[in-house]
Amino acid sequence: MQSFHEWYNQHKNNCTCGREHEPLPTEVFEIGSGILEKLPPFLNKKQLSRPHVVYDKHTKKAAGEAVETLLDKAGINYTVSLVPENEQEDVLADEHAIMHVLVEAPAEADCMIAVGAGTLHDITRFASYKMGIPFLSVPTAPSVDGFNSKGAPIVMNKVKKTYQTQAPIGLFAEIDILVEAPQAMVAAGFADMLGKYTSLADWKFSRLTADEPFCDASYHMTKEALENCVNHAEKIAVRDAAGMEYLIAALIQSGMAMSLFGHSHPASAAEHHLSHFWEMKFLKEDRKQLLHGEKVGAACGIIAEHYHNNKQWIIDNSPAKEQNSVADILEEIPSGEEVRRILKLVGGKTTAEELGIAQSWVEEGLQEAHHIRDRHTMLRLLNEQKRASNT
Ligand SMILES: [Zn+2]
């Protein structure tokens, strides 16, 4: 198999967008069975001798203890933070969790190791960035595409904002750990990938109709990752070693596409905005959080349906010279029903109702979610122009 670096460089070199693309910030991607053992030698090679390991009570058991054993064996002097849960038994990437890690990390720590899924990565990414030290990634579940991106969505005063911080210098995806990940987290990772059906469509739309920055290489990288995932849905559903390799590779590829572009455009549009809208509602009501990917998957089905239901209106209200291209973009989006069918293949929840999200929040979200980000999605067009023409 082509290495991630070769794949990245091939796309980067074929890119015609004209933007300046950085070299890949992550130096090594290790995926496989038994690869965790490569972590201490990598630290030695980078002359990092005081790692601060960050996990929660679940990921401590899943992989944290194994990391500690390996560091012990290698004679590396490390410290740890066990990030506590809040009253809803959630670990959030919020001001409390970040302070917890910053208070516990010794001043002489020269790197951090994130052991966990998306949230633990965001906490570690942000805290290590603020300390001016690098971090390494040890994913415990293939549940999001953000492991190797720079964006850290942080909750402060119950409001979520994404900061551009840093990508890990090394990523160690131990397949023996990933095959033990809970089924819901695997389904969530798969669903986060499916969300690219609508995010890619919205990105092309915003480029055509609002001249938003675009990168063809980053677009194709994300599309390839999405196809790799959907084509191997049955294997991913079984959660065996091969399936988990396909899924984590696709999630890493999506993260790489964001790295190449420098922003989340390829991987996140109206479906993520709807998901964030619900998340804010949950935060304000102190409700136990849902998995990121679960919300994105359900939102993708809803957005796909919404776009298809308003297809002609979207085309008619796009600039005249772009109407044919907009029709093509809409044609490429699968129906809501098809999105839900694919989600089901991996055993994911497919509707807002199944997730316990009220219909009123679905409707309110469809009206309001475009305010979450300043992007010219089709949802924004529908809401702003439809509203303007109704007044
Ligand atoms: Zn996502």
Tab-separated table of N, CA and C in Angstrom, residues 51-57 59-60 68 78-84 97-106 112-113 115 120 123-124:
chain	number	residue	atom	x	y	z
A	51	PRO	N	7.506	12.908	28.323
A	51	PRO	CA	6.129	12.986	27.817
A	51	PRO	C	5.099	13.112	28.945
A	52	HIS	N	4.046	13.825	28.667
A	52	HIS	CA	2.905	13.903	29.586
A	52	HIS	C	1.729	13.207	28.894
A	53	VAL	N	1.296	12.096	29.480
A	53	VAL	CA	0.262	11.269	28.856
A	53	VAL	C	-1.116	11.726	29.330
A	54	VAL	N	-2.050	11.887	28.399
A	54	VAL	CA	-3.390	12.380	28.744
A	54	VAL	C	-4.438	11.345	28.338
A	55	TYR	N	-5.267	10.932	29.306
A	55	TYR	CA	-6.348	9.981	29.018
A	55	TYR	C	-7.502	10.220	29.977
A	56	ASP	N	-8.610	9.472	29.777
A	56	ASP	CA	-9.680	9.482	30.772
A	56	ASP	C	-9.801	8.066	31.320
A	57	LYS	N	-10.799	7.837	32.161
A	57	LYS	CA	-10.809	6.534	32.844
A	57	LYS	C	-11.044	5.379	31.864
A	59	THR	N	-10.186	5.427	28.433
A	59	THR	CA	-9.069	5.249	27.498
A	59	THR	C	-7.787	4.860	28.234
A	60	LYS	N	-7.799	5.068	29.548
A	60	LYS	CA	-6.671	4.564	30.347
A	60	LYS	C	-6.623	3.044	30.212
A	68	GLU	N	1.828	3.272	29.148
A	68	GLU	CA	2.668	3.425	30.344
A	68	GLU	C	3.662	2.274	30.478
A	78	TYR	N	7.880	9.711	32.598
A	78	TYR	CA	6.672	10.391	32.106
A	78	TYR	C	5.761	10.786	33.254
A	79	THR	N	4.799	11.648	32.953
A	79	THR	CA	3.752	12.011	33.907
A	79	THR	C	2.410	11.778	33.227
A	80	VAL	N	1.331	11.749	34.006
A	80	VAL	CA	0.016	11.498	33.401
A	80	VAL	C	-1.033	12.471	33.939
A	81	SER	N	-2.069	12.672	33.122
A	81	SER	CA	-3.294	13.342	33.576
A	81	SER	C	-4.465	12.447	33.239
A	82	LEU	N	-5.294	12.167	34.233
A	82	LEU	CA	-6.545	11.475	33.975
A	82	LEU	C	-7.635	12.549	33.999
A	83	VAL	N	-8.168	12.871	32.831
A	83	VAL	CA	-9.143	13.961	32.742
A	83	VAL	C	-10.475	13.468	33.319
A	84	PRO	N	-11.007	14.171	34.329
A	84	PRO	CA	-12.242	13.693	34.962
A	84	PRO	C	-13.489	13.972	34.125
A	97	ALA	N	-11.310	20.864	31.536
A	97	ALA	CA	-10.413	19.772	31.136
A	97	ALA	C	-9.036	20.325	30.764
A	98	ILE	N	-9.018	21.432	30.045
A	98	ILE	CA	-7.734	21.992	29.602
A	98	ILE	C	-6.925	22.496	30.797
A	99	MET	N	-7.612	23.164	31.730
A	99	MET	CA	-6.912	23.620	32.942
A	99	MET	C	-6.369	22.430	33.722
A	100	HIS	N	-7.166	21.385	33.786
A	100	HIS	CA	-6.747	20.182	34.506
A	100	HIS	C	-5.400	19.681	33.964
A	101	VAL	N	-5.317	19.595	32.653
A	101	VAL	CA	-4.084	19.085	32.031
A	101	VAL	C	-2.938	20.087	32.228
A	102	LEU	N	-3.223	21.380	32.051
A	102	LEU	CA	-2.158	22.389	32.188
A	102	LEU	C	-1.632	22.457	33.619
A	103	VAL	N	-2.514	22.262	34.603
A	103	VAL	CA	-2.079	22.291	36.004
A	103	VAL	C	-1.212	21.074	36.299
A	104	GLU	N	-1.599	19.929	35.761
A	104	GLU	CA	-0.864	18.702	36.096
A	104	GLU	C	0.429	18.496	35.293
A	105	ALA	N	0.472	19.050	34.093
A	105	ALA	CA	1.662	18.824	33.270
A	105	ALA	C	2.843	19.572	33.879
A	106	PRO	N	3.979	18.891	34.159
A	106	PRO	CA	5.126	19.605	34.712
A	106	PRO	C	5.714	20.567	33.684
A	112	MET	N	3.323	15.884	24.682
A	112	MET	CA	2.165	15.212	25.279
A	112	MET	C	1.785	14.045	24.399
A	113	ILE	N	1.117	13.071	25.017
A	113	ILE	CA	0.607	11.932	24.251
A	113	ILE	C	-0.896	11.856	24.499
A	115	VAL	N	-4.161	9.945	24.448
A	115	VAL	CA	-4.634	8.563	24.383
A	115	VAL	C	-6.151	8.614	24.484
A	120	LEU	N	-10.334	13.702	23.729
A	120	LEU	CA	-9.014	13.667	24.386
A	120	LEU	C	-7.950	14.280	23.479
A	123	ILE	N	-8.360	18.163	23.666
A	123	ILE	CA	-7.818	18.673	24.931
A	123	ILE	C	-6.279	18.718	24.850
A	124	THR	N	-5.699	17.608	24.411
A	124	THR	CA	-4.231	17.492	24.382
A	124	THR	C	-3.634	18.408	23.318
